[in-house]
CSV table of C-alpha atoms in Angstrom, one decimal:
chain,number,residue,atom,x,y,z
X,1,MET,CA,-14.0,54.1,3.0
X,2,LYS,CA,-15.7,54.0,6.4
X,3,LYS,CA,-14.8,50.4,6.8
X,4,THR,CA,-11.2,51.1,5.8
X,5,LEU,CA,-10.8,53.7,8.4
X,6,MET,CA,-12.2,51.4,11.1
X,7,ILE,CA,-9.7,48.7,10.2
X,8,LEU,CA,-6.8,51.2,10.3
X,9,ALA,CA,-8.0,52.6,13.6
X,10,LEU,CA,-7.9,49.0,15.0
X,11,ALA,CA,-4.4,48.7,13.7
X,12,GLY,CA,-3.5,51.9,15.4
X,13,GLY,CA,-4.9,50.6,18.6
X,14,VAL,CA,-2.5,47.6,18.5
X,15,PHE,CA,0.4,50.0,18.0
X,16,LEU,CA,-0.6,52.0,21.0
X,17,SER,CA,-1.2,49.1,23.3
X,18,SER,CA,2.1,49.7,25.2
X,19,CYS,CA,1.0,53.1,26.5
X,20,ASP,CA,-2.2,54.5,28.0
X,21,PRO,CA,-3.5,57.3,25.8
X,22,GLN,CA,-5.8,58.4,28.5
X,23,LYS,CA,-2.9,59.2,30.9
X,24,ALA,CA,-4.2,58.2,34.2
X,25,GLU,CA,-2.2,60.9,35.9
X,26,GLY,CA,-4.2,63.6,33.9
X,27,VAL,CA,-6.3,66.0,36.0
X,28,PHE,CA,-9.9,66.4,34.7
X,29,ASP,CA,-11.1,69.3,36.7
X,30,PRO,CA,-14.4,70.9,35.5
X,31,VAL,CA,-12.8,74.0,34.0
X,32,ASN,CA,-13.7,75.7,30.8
X,33,ILE,CA,-10.7,76.0,28.4
X,34,THR,CA,-9.9,77.9,25.2
X,35,GLU,CA,-8.7,76.8,21.8
X,36,ASP,CA,-5.1,77.8,22.7
X,37,THR,CA,-5.2,75.9,26.0
X,38,LEU,CA,-6.5,72.8,24.3
X,39,LEU,CA,-3.6,72.6,21.9
X,40,LYS,CA,-0.9,73.9,24.3
X,41,GLY,CA,-0.6,70.6,26.1
X,42,ALA,CA,-1.4,68.3,23.2
X,43,GLU,CA,1.2,65.9,21.7
X,44,PHE,CA,1.3,64.7,18.1
X,45,SER,CA,3.5,62.3,16.1
X,46,GLN,CA,3.2,61.1,12.5
X,47,TYR,CA,3.9,57.7,11.1
X,48,ASP,CA,4.0,55.7,7.9
X,49,ALA,CA,2.7,52.1,8.0
X,50,VAL,CA,5.0,49.5,6.5
X,51,LYS,CA,3.8,46.0,5.8
X,52,ASP,CA,6.2,43.0,5.5
X,53,ASP,CA,5.6,39.9,3.4
X,54,ALA,CA,3.8,38.2,6.2
X,55,GLY,CA,1.3,41.1,6.4
X,56,ASN,CA,2.6,42.4,9.7
X,57,ILE,CA,2.5,46.2,10.1
X,58,THR,CA,5.2,48.4,11.5
X,59,TYR,CA,4.7,52.1,12.2
X,60,VAL,CA,7.7,54.2,11.2
X,61,PRO,CA,8.1,57.9,12.2
X,62,SER,CA,7.6,60.2,9.3
X,63,SER,CA,7.2,64.0,9.0
X,64,THR,CA,4.6,63.5,6.3
X,65,GLY,CA,2.9,60.3,7.7
X,66,ASN,CA,-0.8,59.8,7.3
X,67,TYR,CA,-1.1,58.0,10.6
X,68,ILE,CA,-1.3,60.6,13.4
X,69,GLN,CA,-0.8,59.7,17.0
X,70,TYR,CA,-2.3,62.2,19.4
X,71,ASN,CA,-2.7,62.8,23.1
X,72,PHE,CA,-4.6,65.5,25.0
X,73,PRO,CA,-3.6,64.8,28.7
X,74,GLU,CA,-5.7,67.6,30.2
X,75,VAL,CA,-9.2,66.7,28.8
X,76,GLN,CA,-11.3,63.6,28.8
X,77,ALA,CA,-12.2,63.4,25.1
X,78,VAL,CA,-11.8,65.3,21.8
X,79,ASN,CA,-13.5,65.0,18.4
X,80,ILE,CA,-11.2,65.2,15.4
X,81,PHE,CA,-12.4,66.1,11.9
X,82,TYR,CA,-11.6,67.8,8.6
X,83,LEU,CA,-13.8,70.0,6.4
X,84,LYS,CA,-15.0,69.0,3.0
X,85,LYS,CA,-15.2,71.6,0.2
X,86,ASN,CA,-18.8,72.3,1.1
X,87,GLY,CA,-18.0,72.9,4.8
X,88,GLU,CA,-19.3,69.6,6.0
X,89,ARG,CA,-17.4,68.0,8.9
X,90,LYS,CA,-16.0,64.5,8.4
X,91,THR,CA,-15.1,62.8,11.6
X,92,LEU,CA,-11.7,61.0,11.9
X,93,SER,CA,-11.8,60.2,15.6
X,94,TYR,CA,-14.2,60.9,18.5
X,95,GLY,CA,-14.7,60.2,22.2
X,96,ARG,CA,-11.1,59.7,23.2
X,97,SER,CA,-8.3,61.9,24.6
X,98,GLY,CA,-5.6,59.9,22.9
X,99,GLY,CA,-5.0,57.3,20.2
X,100,MET,CA,-4.2,57.2,16.5
X,101,PHE,CA,-6.2,58.1,13.4
X,102,TYR,CA,-5.5,57.8,9.6
X,103,TYR,CA,-6.1,60.6,7.2
X,104,LEU,CA,-5.3,60.6,3.4
X,105,PRO,CA,-6.3,63.9,1.8
X,106,ALA,CA,-8.2,63.8,-1.4
X,107,ARG,CA,-6.4,63.6,-4.7
X,108,GLY,CA,-5.3,67.1,-5.8
X,109,SER,CA,-5.1,68.5,-2.3
X,110,ASP,CA,-2.3,70.5,-0.9
X,111,GLU,CA,0.2,68.7,1.2
X,112,LEU,CA,-0.4,71.2,4.0
X,113,ASN,CA,-3.8,70.3,5.6
X,114,SER,CA,-5.9,71.7,8.4
X,115,LEU,CA,-7.4,69.3,10.9
X,116,TYR,CA,-9.8,70.4,13.7
X,117,PHE,CA,-10.0,69.3,17.3
X,118,SER,CA,-13.3,69.9,19.1
X,119,TYR,CA,-13.9,69.9,22.9
X,120,ILE,CA,-17.2,70.5,24.8
X,121,ASN,CA,-16.6,72.6,27.9
X,122,THR,CA,-18.5,72.0,31.1
X,123,ASP,CA,-20.9,74.8,30.4
X,124,GLY,CA,-21.8,73.1,27.1
X,125,THR,CA,-19.9,75.5,24.8
X,126,GLU,CA,-17.9,73.9,22.0
X,127,ILE,CA,-14.4,75.1,21.3
X,128,VAL,CA,-12.6,74.1,18.0
X,129,ALA,CA,-8.8,74.3,17.6
X,130,GLU,CA,-7.1,74.1,14.2
X,131,LYS,CA,-3.7,72.6,13.6
X,132,GLN,CA,-2.0,72.1,10.2
X,133,PHE,CA,-0.1,68.9,9.2
X,134,THR,CA,2.0,68.2,6.2
X,135,LEU,CA,0.7,64.9,4.8
X,136,LYS,CA,1.2,62.6,1.8
X,137,VAL,CA,-1.7,63.2,-0.7
X,138,ALA,CA,-3.3,60.4,-2.7
X,139,ALA,CA,-1.6,60.2,-6.0
X,140,GLU,CA,-3.5,61.2,-9.1
X,141,LEU,CA,-4.8,58.4,-11.2
X,142,GLU,CA,-5.2,57.8,-14.9
X,143,PRO,CA,-8.7,58.9,-15.9
X,144,ALA,CA,-10.0,55.4,-16.7
X,145,VAL,CA,-8.4,53.9,-13.5
X,146,LYS,CA,-10.0,56.7,-11.4
X,147,ILE,CA,-13.4,55.7,-12.9
X,148,LEU,CA,-12.8,52.1,-12.1
X,149,VAL,CA,-11.5,52.6,-8.5
X,150,SER,CA,-13.0,56.0,-7.5
X,151,ASP,CA,-11.3,58.6,-5.4
X,152,ALA,CA,-11.3,56.1,-2.6
X,153,GLY,CA,-8.9,53.9,-4.5
X,154,VAL,CA,-11.1,50.9,-4.4
X,155,LYS,CA,-14.6,50.3,-5.9
X,156,LYS,CA,-17.2,47.6,-6.3
X,157,TRP,CA,-18.8,46.7,-9.7
X,158,LYS,CA,-21.8,44.3,-9.9
X,159,TRP,CA,-24.0,42.9,-12.6
X,160,MET,CA,-26.5,45.3,-14.2
X,161,PRO,CA,-29.6,43.8,-15.8
X,162,THR,CA,-30.4,45.0,-19.3
X,163,SER,CA,-33.4,45.1,-21.6
X,164,ALA,CA,-32.0,42.0,-23.4
X,165,ASN,CA,-34.1,38.9,-22.7
X,166,GLY,CA,-35.8,40.5,-19.7
X,167,GLY,CA,-32.8,41.3,-17.6
X,168,ALA,CA,-29.7,39.6,-19.1
X,169,VAL,CA,-26.3,40.7,-17.9
X,170,TRP,CA,-24.1,38.5,-20.2
X,171,GLY,CA,-24.7,37.2,-23.7
X,172,ASN,CA,-23.9,37.3,-27.4
X,173,GLY,CA,-24.6,39.8,-30.2
X,174,GLY,CA,-23.6,41.1,-33.5
X,175,TYR,CA,-20.1,42.6,-33.5
X,176,LEU,CA,-19.6,46.2,-34.7
X,177,ALA,CA,-23.3,46.9,-34.4
X,178,GLY,CA,-22.6,50.5,-33.3
X,179,GLU,CA,-21.8,52.5,-30.2
X,180,GLN,CA,-23.1,51.7,-26.8
X,181,ASP,CA,-24.8,54.6,-25.0
X,182,GLY,CA,-24.5,53.4,-21.4
X,183,SER,CA,-28.2,52.7,-21.0
X,184,GLY,CA,-29.9,49.4,-20.2
X,185,ASN,CA,-29.9,48.6,-23.9
X,186,ILE,CA,-27.0,46.6,-25.5
X,187,ASN,CA,-26.6,47.7,-29.1
X,188,GLY,CA,-26.4,44.6,-31.2
X,189,ALA,CA,-27.5,42.1,-28.5
X,190,TRP,CA,-29.1,38.8,-29.8
X,191,TRP,CA,-29.5,36.9,-26.5
X,192,GLY,CA,-28.3,36.9,-22.9
X,193,CYS,CA,-28.7,35.2,-19.5
X,194,GLY,CA,-29.2,36.9,-16.2
X,195,VAL,CA,-28.3,36.4,-12.5
X,196,ILE,CA,-29.6,33.3,-10.8
X,197,ASP,CA,-31.8,35.4,-8.5
X,198,GLY,CA,-33.0,37.8,-11.1
X,199,THR,CA,-35.9,38.3,-13.6
X,200,CYS,CA,-34.3,37.0,-16.8
X,201,GLY,CA,-35.8,33.8,-18.2
X,202,ASP,CA,-32.4,32.3,-18.9
X,203,THR,CA,-29.8,32.3,-16.0
X,204,PHE,CA,-26.2,31.3,-15.6
X,205,GLU,CA,-27.3,28.0,-14.1
X,206,GLY,CA,-28.4,27.0,-17.6
X,207,GLN,CA,-25.1,28.0,-19.2
X,208,THR,CA,-22.6,25.9,-17.3
X,209,GLN,CA,-21.1,24.5,-20.5
X,210,HIS,CA,-19.4,27.9,-20.9
X,211,ALA,CA,-17.6,27.5,-17.6
X,212,GLY,CA,-16.4,24.0,-18.1
X,213,ASP,CA,-14.8,22.3,-15.1
X,214,ARG,CA,-15.0,25.6,-13.2
X,215,TRP,CA,-18.7,25.0,-12.4
X,216,PRO,CA,-20.1,24.8,-9.7
X,217,ALA,CA,-17.1,26.3,-7.9
X,218,ILE,CA,-17.7,29.5,-9.7
X,219,LYS,CA,-21.4,29.6,-9.1
X,220,GLY,CA,-21.2,32.3,-6.4
X,221,GLU,CA,-20.4,35.0,-8.9
X,222,CYS,CA,-23.7,34.7,-10.7
X,223,TYR,CA,-26.0,36.4,-8.3
X,224,ALA,CA,-27.3,40.0,-8.0
X,225,LEU,CA,-25.0,40.7,-5.0
X,226,SER,CA,-21.9,39.2,-6.6
X,227,TYR,CA,-19.3,41.8,-7.3
X,228,MET,CA,-15.8,42.7,-8.6
X,229,GLU,CA,-13.5,45.0,-6.7
X,230,PHE,CA,-11.0,47.1,-8.6
X,231,ASN,CA,-8.1,48.5,-6.6
X,232,GLU,CA,-5.7,51.4,-7.5
X,233,ASP,CA,-2.8,49.1,-7.1
X,234,GLY,CA,-3.9,47.3,-10.3
X,235,SER,CA,-5.5,44.3,-8.5
X,236,LEU,CA,-8.9,42.9,-9.4
X,237,THR,CA,-10.9,40.5,-7.2
X,238,ALA,CA,-14.3,38.8,-7.8
X,239,TYR,CA,-16.5,37.9,-4.9
X,240,SER,CA,-19.6,35.7,-4.5
X,241,GLU,CA,-22.9,37.0,-3.2
X,242,ASP,CA,-21.9,36.2,0.4
X,243,GLY,CA,-18.5,37.9,0.1
X,244,THR,CA,-16.4,34.8,-0.6
X,245,LYS,CA,-13.4,35.5,-2.8
X,246,MET,CA,-13.9,33.7,-6.1
X,247,ASN,CA,-11.2,35.0,-8.6
X,248,GLU,CA,-8.2,37.2,-8.2
X,249,GLY,CA,-6.0,38.9,-10.8
X,250,SER,CA,-4.8,42.2,-12.2
X,251,PHE,CA,-6.0,44.8,-14.7
X,252,SER,CA,-4.9,47.8,-16.8
X,253,VAL,CA,-6.5,50.2,-19.2
X,254,LYS,CA,-5.3,51.7,-22.4
X,255,ASP,CA,-6.6,54.0,-25.2
X,256,PHE,CA,-9.3,55.6,-23.0
X,257,ASN,CA,-10.2,59.3,-23.5
X,258,ASN,CA,-13.0,60.6,-21.3
X,259,ASN,CA,-15.4,57.9,-22.5
X,260,GLN,CA,-15.1,59.0,-26.1
X,261,VAL,CA,-14.9,56.5,-29.0
X,262,THR,CA,-11.2,56.1,-29.5
X,263,ASN,CA,-11.4,53.5,-32.3
X,264,ALA,CA,-14.1,54.4,-34.8
X,265,ASP,CA,-13.7,51.1,-36.6
X,266,THR,CA,-14.8,49.1,-33.6
X,267,PHE,CA,-16.8,51.7,-31.7
X,268,SER,CA,-14.4,51.1,-28.8
X,269,ARG,CA,-13.8,53.6,-26.0
X,270,GLY,CA,-10.6,51.8,-24.9
X,271,ILE,CA,-9.2,48.4,-23.9
X,272,LEU,CA,-9.5,46.7,-20.5
X,273,GLU,CA,-6.7,44.1,-20.1
X,274,THR,CA,-6.9,41.6,-17.2
X,275,SER,CA,-5.2,38.4,-16.1
X,276,GLU,CA,-7.1,35.3,-17.2
X,277,GLY,CA,-10.3,34.7,-15.4
X,278,ALA,CA,-10.2,37.9,-13.3
X,279,ILE,CA,-13.7,39.4,-14.0
X,280,LEU,CA,-17.1,38.0,-13.1
X,281,TRP,CA,-18.1,35.1,-15.4
X,282,PRO,CA,-15.0,35.6,-17.6
X,283,PHE,CA,-16.0,33.4,-20.4
X,284,ALA,CA,-16.4,34.2,-24.1
X,285,ILE,CA,-19.7,32.7,-25.3
X,286,ASN,CA,-19.7,29.5,-27.3
X,287,THR,CA,-15.9,29.0,-27.1
X,288,GLY,CA,-15.7,26.0,-24.7
X,289,GLY,CA,-14.7,28.0,-21.7
X,290,MET,CA,-12.1,30.4,-23.2
X,291,MET,CA,-11.4,33.3,-20.9
X,292,PRO,CA,-10.3,36.5,-22.8
X,293,THR,CA,-7.7,38.8,-21.3
X,294,SER,CA,-8.4,41.8,-23.5
X,295,PHE,CA,-11.9,43.4,-23.6
X,296,GLU,CA,-13.1,46.3,-25.7
X,297,ILE,CA,-14.8,49.0,-23.5
X,298,GLY,CA,-18.2,49.7,-25.0
X,299,TRP,CA,-19.0,52.2,-22.2
X,300,LEU,CA,-17.3,53.4,-19.0
X,301,ASP,CA,-18.5,56.0,-16.6
X,302,PRO,CA,-18.5,56.1,-12.7
X,303,SER,CA,-21.8,54.0,-12.6
X,304,ARG,CA,-21.8,51.9,-15.8
X,305,MET,CA,-19.5,49.6,-17.7
X,306,ILE,CA,-20.1,47.5,-20.9
X,307,LEU,CA,-17.4,45.2,-22.1
X,308,ILE,CA,-17.2,43.4,-25.4
X,309,TYR,CA,-15.0,40.5,-26.7
X,310,ALA,CA,-14.6,39.3,-30.3
X,311,ASP,CA,-11.9,37.0,-31.7
X,312,PRO,CA,-9.3,39.0,-33.7
X,313,GLY,CA,-10.6,39.3,-37.3
X,314,THR,CA,-14.3,39.0,-36.4
X,315,GLY,CA,-16.4,40.7,-39.0
X,316,ALA,CA,-19.4,43.0,-38.7
X,317,TRP,CA,-22.4,41.2,-37.2
X,318,SER,CA,-20.5,38.0,-36.5
X,319,GLU,CA,-20.7,36.8,-32.9
X,320,CYS,CA,-19.2,38.7,-30.0
X,321,THR,CA,-19.7,38.4,-26.2
X,322,TRP,CA,-20.9,41.3,-24.0
X,323,TRP,CA,-20.9,41.9,-20.3
X,324,SER,CA,-23.0,44.5,-18.4
X,325,PHE,CA,-21.9,45.9,-15.0
X,326,MET,CA,-22.7,48.9,-12.8
X,327,SER,CA,-21.5,50.5,-9.6
X,328,GLY,CA,-23.2,52.5,-6.9
X,329,ASP,CA,-20.1,52.5,-4.7
X,330,ASP,CA,-18.9,55.9,-5.7
X,331,PRO,CA,-20.2,59.5,-4.9
X,332,ALA,CA,-19.2,60.4,-8.5
X,333,ALA,CA,-22.1,58.1,-9.7
X,334,LEU,CA,-24.5,60.9,-8.6
X,335,ALA,CA,-22.8,63.4,-10.9
X,336,VAL,CA,-22.8,61.3,-14.1
X,337,HIS,CA,-26.0,62.9,-15.3
X,338,GLU,CA,-29.0,65.0,-14.3
X,339,TRP,CA,-31.6,63.2,-12.1
X,340,HIS,CA,-35.3,63.5,-13.1
X,341,TRP,CA,-38.4,61.9,-11.6
X,342,LYS,CA,-38.7,58.2,-12.7
X,343,PRO,CA,-42.3,56.8,-12.9
X,344,THR,CA,-42.8,53.5,-11.2
X,345,ASP,CA,-45.3,50.7,-11.4
X,346,VAL,CA,-47.0,52.1,-8.3
X,347,ASN,CA,-50.4,53.8,-8.9
X,348,GLY,CA,-49.9,54.0,-12.6
X,349,GLY,CA,-46.7,56.0,-12.6
X,350,ALA,CA,-46.1,57.4,-9.1
X,351,VAL,CA,-42.7,58.9,-8.2
X,352,TRP,CA,-43.1,59.7,-4.5
X,353,GLY,CA,-45.3,58.1,-1.9
X,354,ASN,CA,-45.5,56.0,1.2
X,355,GLY,CA,-45.0,52.3,2.0
X,356,GLY,CA,-44.1,49.8,4.6
X,357,TYR,CA,-40.6,50.3,6.1
X,358,LEU,CA,-38.1,47.4,5.9
X,359,ALA,CA,-40.2,45.6,3.3
X,360,GLY,CA,-37.2,44.3,1.4
X,361,SER,CA,-34.6,45.2,-1.2
X,362,GLN,CA,-35.2,47.7,-4.1
X,363,ASN,CA,-34.0,46.8,-7.6
X,364,GLY,CA,-34.5,49.9,-9.7
X,365,THR,CA,-36.7,48.2,-12.2
X,366,GLY,CA,-39.9,50.2,-11.6
X,367,ALA,CA,-41.4,48.3,-8.7
X,368,ILE,CA,-41.1,49.8,-5.2
X,369,ASN,CA,-40.9,47.0,-2.7
X,370,GLY,CA,-43.4,47.8,0.1
X,371,ALA,CA,-45.1,50.7,-1.6
X,372,TRP,CA,-48.7,51.4,-0.5
X,373,TRP,CA,-49.5,54.5,-2.5
X,374,GLY,CA,-47.9,57.3,-4.5
X,375,CYS,CA,-48.4,60.4,-6.7
X,376,GLY,CA,-46.8,61.3,-10.0
X,377,VAL,CA,-45.6,64.3,-11.9
X,378,ASN,CA,-48.2,66.9,-12.9
X,379,ASP,CA,-47.6,66.2,-16.6
X,380,GLY,CA,-47.6,62.4,-16.3
X,381,GLU,CA,-49.9,59.4,-16.3
X,382,CYS,CA,-50.4,58.8,-12.6
X,383,PRO,CA,-54.0,59.6,-11.6
X,384,ASP,CA,-52.8,61.2,-8.3
X,385,THR,CA,-50.3,64.1,-8.9
X,386,PHE,CA,-48.3,66.5,-6.9
X,387,ALA,CA,-50.9,69.1,-7.7
X,388,GLY,CA,-53.2,67.4,-5.2
X,389,GLN,CA,-50.5,67.0,-2.5
X,390,MET,CA,-49.7,70.6,-1.6
X,391,GLY,CA,-50.6,69.8,2.0
X,392,HIS,CA,-47.3,67.9,2.4
X,393,ALA,CA,-45.2,70.9,1.3
X,394,GLY,CA,-46.7,73.7,3.3
X,395,ALA,CA,-45.1,77.1,3.0
X,396,ALA,CA,-41.9,75.5,1.6
X,397,TYR,CA,-43.4,74.5,-1.7
X,398,ILE,CA,-41.9,76.0,-4.8
X,399,GLU,CA,-43.7,75.7,-8.1
X,400,GLY,CA,-41.9,73.8,-10.8
X,401,GLU,CA,-40.2,70.8,-9.2
X,402,GLU,CA,-43.1,68.4,-9.7
X,403,TYR,CA,-42.9,68.0,-13.5
X,404,SER,CA,-41.1,65.4,-15.7
X,405,TYR,CA,-38.6,68.1,-16.8
X,406,SER,CA,-37.7,69.1,-13.2
X,407,LYS,CA,-34.3,67.9,-12.2
X,408,MET,CA,-31.5,67.7,-9.6
X,409,VAL,CA,-27.8,68.2,-10.5
X,410,PHE,CA,-25.1,66.8,-8.2
X,411,ASP,CA,-21.5,68.1,-8.2
X,412,ASP,CA,-19.3,65.6,-6.4
X,413,GLU,CA,-16.3,68.0,-6.7
X,414,ASP,CA,-17.7,70.5,-4.2
X,415,GLY,CA,-20.5,68.5,-2.7
X,416,THR,CA,-23.4,70.6,-3.9
X,417,VAL,CA,-26.8,69.7,-5.4
X,418,THR,CA,-29.0,72.1,-7.3
X,419,VAL,CA,-32.7,71.8,-8.0
X,420,TYR,CA,-34.2,73.2,-11.2
X,421,GLY,CA,-37.8,73.7,-12.2
X,422,LYS,CA,-39.6,72.5,-15.3
X,423,ASP,CA,-38.4,75.5,-17.3
X,424,GLY,CA,-34.7,75.0,-16.3
X,425,ASN,CA,-34.8,77.8,-13.7
X,426,GLU,CA,-32.8,77.3,-10.5
X,427,LEU,CA,-35.1,76.8,-7.5
X,428,ARG,CA,-32.6,76.2,-4.7
X,429,ALA,CA,-29.2,74.7,-3.9
X,430,GLY,CA,-27.8,72.8,-1.0
X,431,SER,CA,-25.1,70.3,0.0
X,432,PHE,CA,-24.8,66.5,0.0
X,433,SER,CA,-22.6,63.7,0.9
X,434,LEU,CA,-22.9,60.0,0.0
X,435,ASP,CA,-21.8,57.1,2.2
X,436,THR,CA,-21.9,53.9,0.2
X,437,THR,CA,-21.6,51.6,3.3
X,438,PRO,CA,-24.5,49.1,2.8
X,439,ASN,CA,-26.8,48.1,5.6
X,440,PRO,CA,-28.3,44.6,4.9
X,441,ASP,CA,-30.5,44.8,7.9
X,442,ASN,CA,-32.3,47.8,6.4
X,443,PHE,CA,-32.0,46.6,2.8
X,444,THR,CA,-30.0,49.7,1.9
X,445,VAL,CA,-26.9,50.3,-0.2
X,446,GLY,CA,-25.9,53.6,1.5
X,447,THR,CA,-26.9,56.9,3.0
X,448,LEU,CA,-27.4,60.2,1.3
X,449,GLU,CA,-27.0,63.2,3.7
X,450,THR,CA,-28.2,66.6,2.5
X,451,SER,CA,-28.9,70.1,3.7
X,452,GLU,CA,-32.5,70.7,4.4
X,453,GLY,CA,-34.6,70.8,1.3
X,454,ALA,CA,-31.8,70.0,-1.1
X,455,ILE,CA,-33.6,67.4,-3.3
X,456,LEU,CA,-36.6,67.5,-5.5
X,457,TRP,CA,-39.9,67.5,-3.4
X,458,PRO,CA,-37.9,67.0,-0.2
X,459,PHE,CA,-40.9,66.3,2.1
X,460,ALA,CA,-41.6,63.2,4.2
X,461,ILE,CA,-45.2,62.2,3.7
X,462,ASN,CA,-47.8,62.9,6.3
X,463,THR,CA,-45.4,64.9,8.5
X,464,GLY,CA,-46.8,68.4,8.0
X,465,GLY,CA,-43.9,69.5,5.7
X,466,GLN,CA,-40.9,68.0,7.4
X,467,MET,CA,-37.8,67.9,5.2
X,468,PRO,CA,-35.4,65.1,6.1
X,469,THR,CA,-31.7,65.5,5.8
X,470,SER,CA,-30.7,61.9,5.9
X,471,PHE,CA,-32.1,59.4,3.4
X,472,GLU,CA,-31.5,55.7,3.1
X,473,VAL,CA,-30.4,54.7,-0.4
X,474,GLY,CA,-32.5,51.7,-1.4
X,475,TYR,CA,-31.0,51.5,-4.9
X,476,LEU,CA,-28.4,53.4,-6.9
X,477,GLY,CA,-27.6,52.5,-10.5
X,478,PRO,CA,-26.8,54.3,-13.8
X,479,ASP,CA,-30.4,55.2,-14.4
X,480,ALA,CA,-32.3,54.7,-11.2
X,481,MET,CA,-32.1,56.0,-7.6
X,482,ILE,CA,-34.6,55.1,-4.8
X,483,LEU,CA,-34.4,57.0,-1.6
X,484,ILE,CA,-36.3,56.1,1.6
X,485,TYR,CA,-37.0,58.0,4.8
X,486,ALA,CA,-38.3,56.7,8.0
X,487,ALA,CA,-38.2,58.5,11.4
X,488,PRO,CA,-35.6,57.0,13.8
X,489,GLY,CA,-37.1,54.0,15.6
X,490,THR,CA,-39.7,53.2,12.9
X,491,GLY,CA,-40.5,49.5,12.9
X,492,ALA,CA,-41.0,47.0,10.1
X,493,TRP,CA,-44.0,47.8,7.9
X,494,SER,CA,-44.7,51.1,9.7
X,495,GLU,CA,-44.9,54.1,7.4
X,496,CYS,CA,-41.9,55.4,5.4
X,497,THR,CA,-41.6,57.8,2.4
X,498,TRP,CA,-40.0,56.8,-0.9
X,499,TRP,CA,-38.7,58.8,-3.9
X,500,SER,CA,-37.9,57.5,-7.4
X,501,PHE,CA,-35.4,59.3,-9.6
X,502,GLY,CA,-33.9,58.4,-12.9
X,503,LYS,CA,-31.8,59.5,-15.9
């Protein structure tokens, strides 16, 4: 979403190039002003963006337009933001006295929306003025489509390694073997191959006969960073590991009901229909390169998708093809289930510890890239436990959050997170927001912002009890989340803290 807003802001800059939003004739005397004064001289206009067949954008005046042109001629700069349900500020524009910004309220919002304009007076005090705008609101989506594209209207899905054949993501199995449960297991799987840069002993490079003459042109969709992008307009695009467009098509969903089995005979939760070749590696196994256009949905939630294809009339335990995908590109992925501590390979089961910063990518398999040391839950197998690490918590320590049954529950609707002790008693609550903009330089897939102390054992190691409020997300999948904290300016292989959570 952040990237989208940046592009739209650039588009708005082109539109405004014929005038100077700073208004050179403005007077910038060092005088303190009030909220009323700030808005009194401000100018606002609303527009819709209309794109022609050639892709050129024209801005058309509209009383409900989501593109808002603004000008504050008497001040040097204002910050513009809206408030999320949890009270958190989300910035739309900053550091300018004039320009254009884009704001599309969340699905289900009222058309009348409050936006806020902040100005810092010369004495350092902040004033915040509120103004209401009537805006078009994002249209409600069908439940399955909303899962596929998220509230943002566009969402990435990538390969998810399974327990089949040491990390397979595509393969064959016995049809009608039973329900899928959304885990890393594929019910009925016989065999599978994995991404080229993964851990599976058999990879797509050894299965080129299924792709026919589309190999090697299609090779780029067979890596861990390859992905599909579903859009609310019904388009579906597959990309290679370096972001090159590989396939493009359309999709639709039918017979889906809140991830319940809607066809008891086939254990199907719905049908995903696509144009031919639209998904990643779109081939039915052992069919000479046939690309299905109708897939049974074995599982679909905001972080996990399992697809199945069998020829019409296929009987029980005859061959079918399965695909395994996941998404960490959606704040709703945090709210899919409760998050508990997930033991790792570090120190015989550690779930929290230290390591070398910027050591590489995390993959959610149990290894922590760069880990030096860690401790585990008090009722676990790790020889070093939280019980011996009270010095990191100081006076903020609350008994009960350091056991295997301790948990965090995220609510993406109101942006809250609640921490529960081993006995299910509520220990504390806070707020969160998830930005899924990746940072390849830091090997992260996003950033989790929280109020202080909102997560389980929220302490940075060796800091005397410091509780960070901004965590790098090293990995986010259906059953694993790795968080990392390093103080600003920390260099490569200097100390950081890591957390491991799971289903």
